[in-house]
XYZ file of C-alpha atoms in Angstrom:
477
model
C 1.132 -11.535 -24.504
C 2.201 -8.642 -22.284
C 2.144 -5.093 -23.573
C 5.379 -4.223 -25.315
C 5.238 -0.539 -24.483
C 3.109 2.334 -23.237
C 1.692 3.115 -26.706
C 0.175 -0.344 -27.049
C -1.446 -0.035 -23.618
C -2.808 3.431 -24.381
C -4.331 2.052 -27.564
C -6.262 -0.506 -25.525
C -7.383 2.168 -23.059
C -8.635 4.357 -25.909
C -10.538 1.444 -27.485
C -12.235 0.780 -24.145
C -13.182 4.425 -23.592
C -10.635 4.742 -20.769
C -8.537 7.413 -22.507
C -9.574 10.830 -23.789
C -7.692 13.566 -25.615
C -7.752 17.189 -24.499
C -7.287 19.644 -27.359
C -7.811 22.716 -25.197
C -4.593 24.509 -24.240
C -3.401 23.800 -20.679
C -0.435 25.203 -18.764
C 2.119 23.071 -16.920
C 2.014 25.791 -14.263
C -0.666 24.578 -11.794
C -3.363 23.900 -14.416
C -2.323 20.430 -15.610
C -1.923 19.135 -12.057
C -5.340 20.492 -11.054
C -7.004 18.737 -14.006
C -5.262 15.466 -13.175
C -6.247 15.616 -9.513
C -9.899 16.192 -10.353
C -9.832 13.369 -12.899
C -8.390 10.898 -10.386
C -10.669 11.938 -7.525
C -13.664 11.411 -9.812
C -12.287 8.075 -11.133
C -12.177 9.598 -14.596
C -10.256 8.394 -17.655
C -6.618 8.765 -18.588
C -5.959 11.896 -20.613
C -3.553 13.069 -23.296
C -2.783 16.797 -23.151
C -2.222 17.620 -26.819
C -1.715 21.391 -26.535
C 0.461 22.806 -23.779
C 0.829 26.548 -23.299
C 4.579 26.376 -22.703
C 5.105 24.518 -25.982
C 6.400 21.356 -24.339
C 6.016 17.815 -25.566
C 2.496 16.420 -25.122
C 1.748 14.695 -21.817
C -0.370 11.759 -20.703
C -1.726 11.440 -17.179
C -4.031 9.479 -14.873
C -3.050 6.278 -16.688
C -3.300 4.210 -13.486
C -5.967 6.320 -11.802
C -8.399 3.433 -11.197
C -7.900 -0.150 -10.073
C -9.663 -1.300 -13.229
C -6.906 0.231 -15.357
C -4.233 -1.361 -13.170
C -5.858 -4.737 -13.880
C -5.936 -3.913 -17.596
C -2.171 -3.406 -17.337
C -1.834 -6.961 -15.989
C -4.240 -8.289 -18.643
C -6.944 -8.904 -16.052
C -4.814 -11.172 -13.843
C -4.598 -10.396 -10.121
C -0.973 -9.297 -9.514
C -0.874 -11.451 -6.372
C -1.459 -14.605 -8.429
C 1.452 -13.858 -10.722
C 3.667 -12.802 -7.824
C 3.285 -16.275 -6.293
C 5.784 -17.434 -8.909
C 8.423 -15.448 -7.007
C 7.943 -17.617 -3.926
C 8.192 -20.763 -6.047
C 11.555 -19.550 -7.308
C 12.751 -18.917 -3.767
C 11.707 -22.458 -2.823
C 13.728 -24.041 -5.671
C 15.846 -27.040 -4.535
C 18.731 -28.772 -6.340
C 17.652 -31.966 -8.187
C 18.199 -35.307 -6.436
C 18.003 -37.633 -9.433
C 17.825 -37.829 -13.227
C 14.064 -37.236 -13.393
C 14.378 -34.317 -10.997
C 17.239 -32.948 -13.094
C 15.159 -33.068 -16.291
C 12.282 -31.349 -14.519
C 14.650 -28.747 -13.085
C 15.985 -27.912 -16.549
C 12.485 -26.968 -17.638
C 12.008 -24.878 -14.518
C 15.362 -23.147 -15.034
C 14.484 -22.328 -18.644
C 11.244 -20.778 -17.411
C 13.117 -18.750 -14.789
C 15.662 -17.614 -17.367
C 12.849 -16.257 -19.547
C 11.967 -13.739 -16.804
C 15.364 -12.062 -16.704
C 15.935 -8.839 -18.696
C 16.755 -9.493 -22.347
C 19.548 -7.446 -23.872
C 18.910 -5.947 -27.271
C 20.505 -3.352 -29.517
C 17.147 -2.172 -30.856
C 15.302 0.624 -29.137
C 12.260 2.761 -29.845
C 14.245 5.777 -28.579
C 16.427 6.274 -31.632
C 16.186 10.075 -31.978
C 19.105 11.893 -30.373
C 18.296 15.416 -29.235
C 20.728 17.871 -30.776
C 19.905 20.424 -28.082
C 19.493 19.388 -24.455
C 16.587 21.326 -22.998
C 14.690 19.835 -20.083
C 12.127 22.624 -20.279
C 10.846 21.033 -23.503
C 9.492 18.234 -21.307
C 6.159 18.710 -19.492
C 7.746 19.282 -16.096
C 4.978 20.686 -13.913
C 4.500 23.030 -11.000
C 1.551 21.519 -9.193
C 1.150 23.678 -6.048
C 1.604 27.450 -5.556
C 4.593 27.375 -3.153
C 6.703 25.063 -5.278
C 9.818 26.917 -6.493
C 9.854 25.582 -10.045
C 8.936 22.735 -12.345
C 9.261 19.028 -11.561
C 9.400 15.902 -13.688
C 7.076 13.608 -11.763
C 6.848 10.277 -13.587
C 10.305 9.369 -14.825
C 11.779 6.070 -13.599
C 15.334 6.742 -12.417
C 17.726 3.822 -13.008
C 21.000 3.509 -11.095
C 23.595 0.751 -10.976
C 25.881 -0.688 -8.329
C 28.083 -3.454 -9.676
C 25.851 -5.744 -11.698
C 22.730 -4.786 -9.752
C 20.321 -2.230 -11.226
C 17.510 -0.542 -9.334
C 14.868 1.936 -10.435
C 12.131 3.927 -8.800
C 10.208 7.182 -8.867
C 11.927 10.205 -7.386
C 10.699 13.673 -8.190
C 13.165 15.627 -10.311
C 13.315 19.400 -9.922
C 14.519 21.029 -13.138
C 17.034 23.779 -12.307
C 18.562 24.402 -15.756
C 18.249 23.231 -19.339
C 20.757 20.483 -18.606
C 20.490 19.994 -14.825
C 18.003 18.614 -12.330
C 17.896 17.533 -8.691
C 17.121 13.916 -7.817
C 15.084 13.440 -4.640
C 16.833 10.352 -3.237
C 15.627 9.997 0.330
C 17.475 8.024 3.029
C 16.697 4.298 3.366
C 15.828 3.959 -0.310
C 17.783 1.371 -2.318
C 18.805 3.828 -5.033
C 20.194 6.246 -2.441
C 22.178 3.364 -0.923
C 23.507 2.393 -4.367
C 24.806 5.925 -4.902
C 26.174 6.465 -1.390
C 29.936 6.921 -1.093
C 30.709 6.548 -4.804
C 32.755 9.023 -6.795
C 30.955 8.411 -10.080
C 27.209 7.801 -10.239
C 25.361 7.655 -13.548
C 21.599 7.596 -13.993
C 19.048 7.047 -16.724
C 15.578 8.535 -16.326
C 13.097 6.632 -18.487
C 9.610 7.894 -19.384
C 6.813 5.735 -20.773
C 7.840 2.122 -20.151
C 5.429 -0.779 -20.571
C 2.656 -0.630 -17.939
C 3.773 -3.518 -15.716
C 7.384 -2.333 -15.562
C 6.013 1.121 -14.765
C 3.917 -0.224 -11.880
C 6.760 -2.323 -10.457
C 8.845 0.854 -10.175
C 6.684 1.859 -7.210
C 6.964 -1.490 -5.371
C 9.356 -1.853 -2.386
C 10.972 -5.017 -3.758
C 13.280 -6.503 -1.094
C 16.926 -7.250 -1.942
C 18.406 -9.295 -3.485
C 15.486 -9.361 -5.937
C 15.665 -6.747 -8.693
C 12.667 -4.886 -10.018
C 13.328 -5.688 -13.691
C 13.293 -9.397 -12.826
C 10.081 -9.005 -10.821
C 8.542 -7.190 -13.784
C 9.556 -10.099 -16.016
C 7.807 -12.550 -13.680
C 4.631 -10.453 -13.601
C 4.676 -9.937 -17.378
C 5.425 -13.578 -18.090
C 8.514 -12.657 -20.098
C 11.661 -10.629 -19.573
C 11.865 -6.895 -20.222
C 13.974 -5.913 -23.228
C 16.848 -3.671 -22.108
C 19.375 -1.629 -24.024
C 22.813 -0.331 -23.071
C 23.038 3.367 -22.375
C 24.906 5.312 -25.020
C 26.642 7.767 -22.686
C 26.190 5.919 -19.355
C 27.281 2.450 -18.250
C 23.759 1.364 -17.459
C 20.968 -0.747 -18.941
C 17.323 0.323 -19.064
C 14.118 -0.670 -20.932
C 14.480 -0.420 -24.689
C 10.820 0.242 -25.436
C 9.883 3.592 -23.960
C 9.105 7.171 -24.977
C 12.197 9.056 -23.840
C 15.344 8.649 -21.748
C 17.572 11.203 -20.053
C 21.141 9.969 -19.489
C 23.102 11.839 -16.869
C 25.716 11.853 -14.132
C 25.745 13.190 -10.583
C 28.054 16.197 -10.397
C 28.978 15.687 -6.749
C 27.164 18.904 -5.838
C 23.909 19.346 -3.975
C 21.357 22.161 -4.049
C 18.160 23.042 -2.159
C 15.160 21.067 -3.375
C 11.526 21.933 -2.645
C 9.231 22.738 -1.056
C 7.043 20.267 -2.902
C 3.364 19.482 -2.436
C 3.553 15.820 -1.602
C 1.309 12.786 -1.119
C 0.679 13.586 2.547
C -1.260 16.670 1.442
C 1.288 19.190 2.763
C 4.504 20.757 1.502
C 7.600 18.664 2.163
C 10.758 20.143 3.633
C 13.456 22.050 1.771
C 16.671 20.021 1.791
C 19.798 19.665 -0.317
C 19.739 16.850 -2.854
C 22.166 15.689 -5.575
C 22.587 17.639 -8.809
C 22.498 15.638 -12.050
C 24.018 16.988 -15.272
C 22.375 15.677 -18.426
C 24.713 14.018 -20.918
C 22.165 13.165 -23.600
C 18.462 12.799 -24.332
C 17.047 10.177 -26.684
C 13.423 9.669 -27.650
C 11.133 8.109 -30.168
C 9.537 10.265 -32.848
C 6.856 12.483 -31.295
C 7.246 11.179 -27.739
C 4.428 11.289 -25.209
C 5.567 12.013 -21.652
C 3.759 10.540 -18.600
C 2.929 12.950 -15.782
C 1.502 12.276 -12.338
C 0.515 14.528 -9.486
C 0.470 14.358 -5.695
C -1.807 15.705 -2.990
C -4.302 14.416 -0.459
C -5.294 10.801 -1.190
C -6.479 8.933 -3.072
C -4.528 9.910 -6.189
C -2.634 7.777 -8.690
C 0.059 6.798 -6.178
C -2.683 5.178 -4.069
C -3.232 2.582 -6.781
C 0.511 1.923 -6.840
C 0.205 1.171 -3.096
C -2.590 -1.335 -3.805
C -0.590 -2.943 -6.616
C 2.584 -3.088 -4.541
C 1.048 -4.861 -1.572
C -0.373 -7.551 -3.837
C 3.068 -8.151 -5.346
C 4.834 -8.199 -1.984
C 2.262 -10.301 -0.088
C 3.461 -13.757 -1.278
C 7.067 -12.800 -0.464
C 6.117 -11.500 2.979
C 4.163 -14.685 3.726
C 7.214 -16.729 2.764
C 9.286 -14.857 5.332
C 6.476 -14.753 7.927
C 4.243 -17.794 7.248
C 1.952 -16.898 10.160
C 0.626 -13.980 8.113
C -2.798 -14.645 6.608
C -3.379 -11.299 4.927
C -2.374 -7.656 5.116
C -3.706 -4.368 3.846
C -2.361 -0.864 3.430
C -5.371 1.375 2.704
C -4.393 3.942 0.072
C -5.818 6.698 2.276
C -3.150 5.713 4.814
C -0.230 6.744 2.557
C 1.489 3.364 3.306
C 1.831 4.578 6.919
C -1.119 2.462 8.167
C -0.704 -1.297 7.943
C -3.215 -3.950 9.063
C -2.032 -7.570 9.228
C -3.893 -10.734 10.233
C -2.000 -13.699 11.672
C -2.534 -17.261 12.863
C -1.484 -16.697 16.427
C 0.166 -19.591 18.252
C 2.455 -18.183 20.918
C 2.571 -15.418 23.515
C 4.032 -12.234 22.039
C 3.341 -13.431 18.502
C 1.854 -10.100 17.410
C 4.938 -8.227 18.633
C 7.218 -10.630 16.796
C 5.379 -9.872 13.547
C 5.509 -6.110 14.217
C 9.272 -6.247 14.765
C 9.857 -8.279 11.603
C 7.791 -5.967 9.391
C 9.432 -2.823 10.764
C 12.848 -4.385 10.269
C 12.111 -5.316 6.664
C 10.433 -2.055 5.680
C 11.385 0.721 8.129
C 9.554 3.466 6.204
C 6.238 1.609 5.922
C 3.703 0.932 8.647
C 4.109 3.853 11.019
C 0.921 2.520 12.609
C 0.706 -1.280 12.527
C -2.411 -3.129 13.688
C -2.229 -6.915 14.185
C -5.502 -8.881 14.233
C -6.491 -12.536 14.305
C -6.751 -14.744 11.228
C -10.552 -14.525 11.073
C -10.634 -10.730 10.731
C -11.032 -9.275 7.234
C -8.238 -6.689 7.118
C -10.103 -4.712 4.435
C -13.246 -4.391 6.542
C -12.724 -1.437 8.870
C -15.801 -2.462 10.849
C -14.137 -5.762 11.749
C -10.755 -4.127 12.390
C -12.223 -1.462 14.675
C -14.206 -4.115 16.542
C -10.994 -6.108 17.130
C -9.216 -2.991 18.399
C -12.146 -2.069 20.631
C -12.727 -5.539 22.067
C -9.188 -6.916 22.379
C -6.877 -3.986 23.149
C -5.919 -2.941 26.655
C -3.767 0.148 25.919
C -1.355 -0.377 28.807
C -0.650 -3.954 27.658
C -1.233 -4.051 23.907
C 0.219 -0.805 22.552
C 3.875 -0.655 21.522
C 5.702 2.618 20.797
C 9.219 2.548 19.362
C 11.005 5.890 19.612
C 13.776 7.238 17.363
C 12.942 4.922 14.457
C 13.582 5.678 10.760
C 10.692 7.504 9.123
C 9.976 8.648 5.608
C 11.033 12.261 5.130
C 7.728 12.911 3.368
C 5.875 12.192 6.622
C 5.161 15.627 8.129
C 4.384 14.372 11.641
C 7.870 13.802 13.160
C 9.526 16.904 14.615
C 12.822 15.683 13.138
C 12.345 14.792 9.443
C 13.355 11.210 8.793
C 13.408 10.213 12.476
C 10.099 9.352 14.061
C 8.433 6.507 15.918
C 6.304 3.430 15.380
C 2.975 2.512 16.926
C 2.019 -1.148 17.188
C -1.436 -2.273 18.281
C -1.963 -5.907 19.256
C -5.672 -6.431 18.555
C -5.517 -10.226 18.746
C -7.325 -12.397 21.274
C -4.990 -12.988 24.202
C -3.452 -16.288 25.243
C -3.460 -17.183 28.954
C 0.197 -16.106 29.266
C -0.863 -12.644 28.044
C -4.031 -12.527 30.179
C -2.860 -13.063 33.718
C -2.928 -16.846 33.385
C -6.680 -16.879 32.667
C -8.558 -18.145 29.621
C -9.649 -15.318 27.321
C -13.448 -14.859 27.087
C -15.019 -16.985 24.378
C -16.667 -15.450 21.314
C -20.436 -15.548 21.031
C -21.204 -18.371 18.583
C -24.642 -19.948 18.058
C -24.942 -23.668 17.141
C -24.853 -24.365 13.393
C -28.351 -25.870 13.327
C -29.777 -22.778 15.006
C -28.050 -20.499 12.505
C -29.380 -22.551 9.564
C -32.927 -22.441 10.909
C -32.662 -18.688 11.528
C -31.470 -18.213 7.933
C -34.491 -20.135 6.635
C -36.872 -18.080 8.743
C -35.200 -14.860 7.677
C -35.534 -15.813 4.007
C -39.281 -16.421 4.428
C -39.743 -13.166 6.344
C -37.910 -11.082 3.758
C -39.942 -12.651 0.921
C -43.066 -11.185 2.543
C -41.711 -7.664 2.664
C -43.201 -5.390 0.042
C -41.364 -2.096 0.101
C -42.996 0.890 -1.489
C -41.053 2.551 -4.247
C -39.873 6.062 -3.268
């Protein structure tokens, strides 16, 4: 059974020694973020901050600060295995006979169980009589930041019947107002664009899988709540907002319901995941309509800085979820990897190459699907382990002629958090074709063959090596 909520998951972490409680007083001004960074860098446990200097609600952090805890969230199942069910749904075909129809009914019932389940019951049944965002553990994590930010609330927004959610830092500017950092090319920003009335719900402390899915670039028309249902094995319970026309998870710690005022205000600078301060820019103002919580809520907090921090494990989780979908669209893909140190800007993909220009075709497709990801995209052959940088660097060194195999696309959408472009949000892409070349790509000649010894010679060498190593007696240091 999947975890119903954050509390249940934290209970498991505590039982396994993966959660500690800090009774020493800590400030939300710089101190909490510094503790969290050091915990994540050292692969330490999750932590509950019980006493906060500013008298805010208690906070919990570093919940997903190791891959082992991410796997605990999925009950030990590789997210990629569960995500394969998404491709099976996309491959569904209408039944052709009575037996097929009976089978399809069972499949449809299974699919229906993944959709969000509406309920009138919610754990967040305490209405705040006084709206005061400063009672939440909004943090200032770096010295040049102008104020406090809520860093781990999932912001839900609706367009028609479609609901999206994701993580956008929220700068608190008054007791009842905050700025929402909706960057261009994000689905939530597109949902809000050009509308007179935009309502949001910011939810803190959802169940762990739904929390993780919030950081995944799920391609339309799929919705994240449905994807979470597939990964959990059952649909997420959702409740209607009480002051907003919006549904969101019913089992969480706290929700802020609000509406965009139509105004904007300067946001930032903010110490972001690239390890530098992001730009100051105007972003939408949200006025809070209501806050609801459970009794004694516990508010998740995360921090950003040079990798690898907690967001790096979201990158690892996300690529496992997206991989089966990407392989459905591009079946020539064998594997791909976004190293968390690469901030999702470095993307290595292996393919089964069949045709001239195949690597460039894959580059173009990936950049078209995800314009903000893969600033540097390296394509290698199917037999290269994309997670082994020794193999990747060998492929680049041995198979790349820069004048032929390097692609640069100018004036391409870029993530505003990327500090490298001179114009924020407008940068370039670098593609490196590190595959072996076909004759059409190699001046009509056959590409040099790899060095491969006969199988019987390799087997004999292995036997000899085993005997040699058994004779080695190394002295203990």
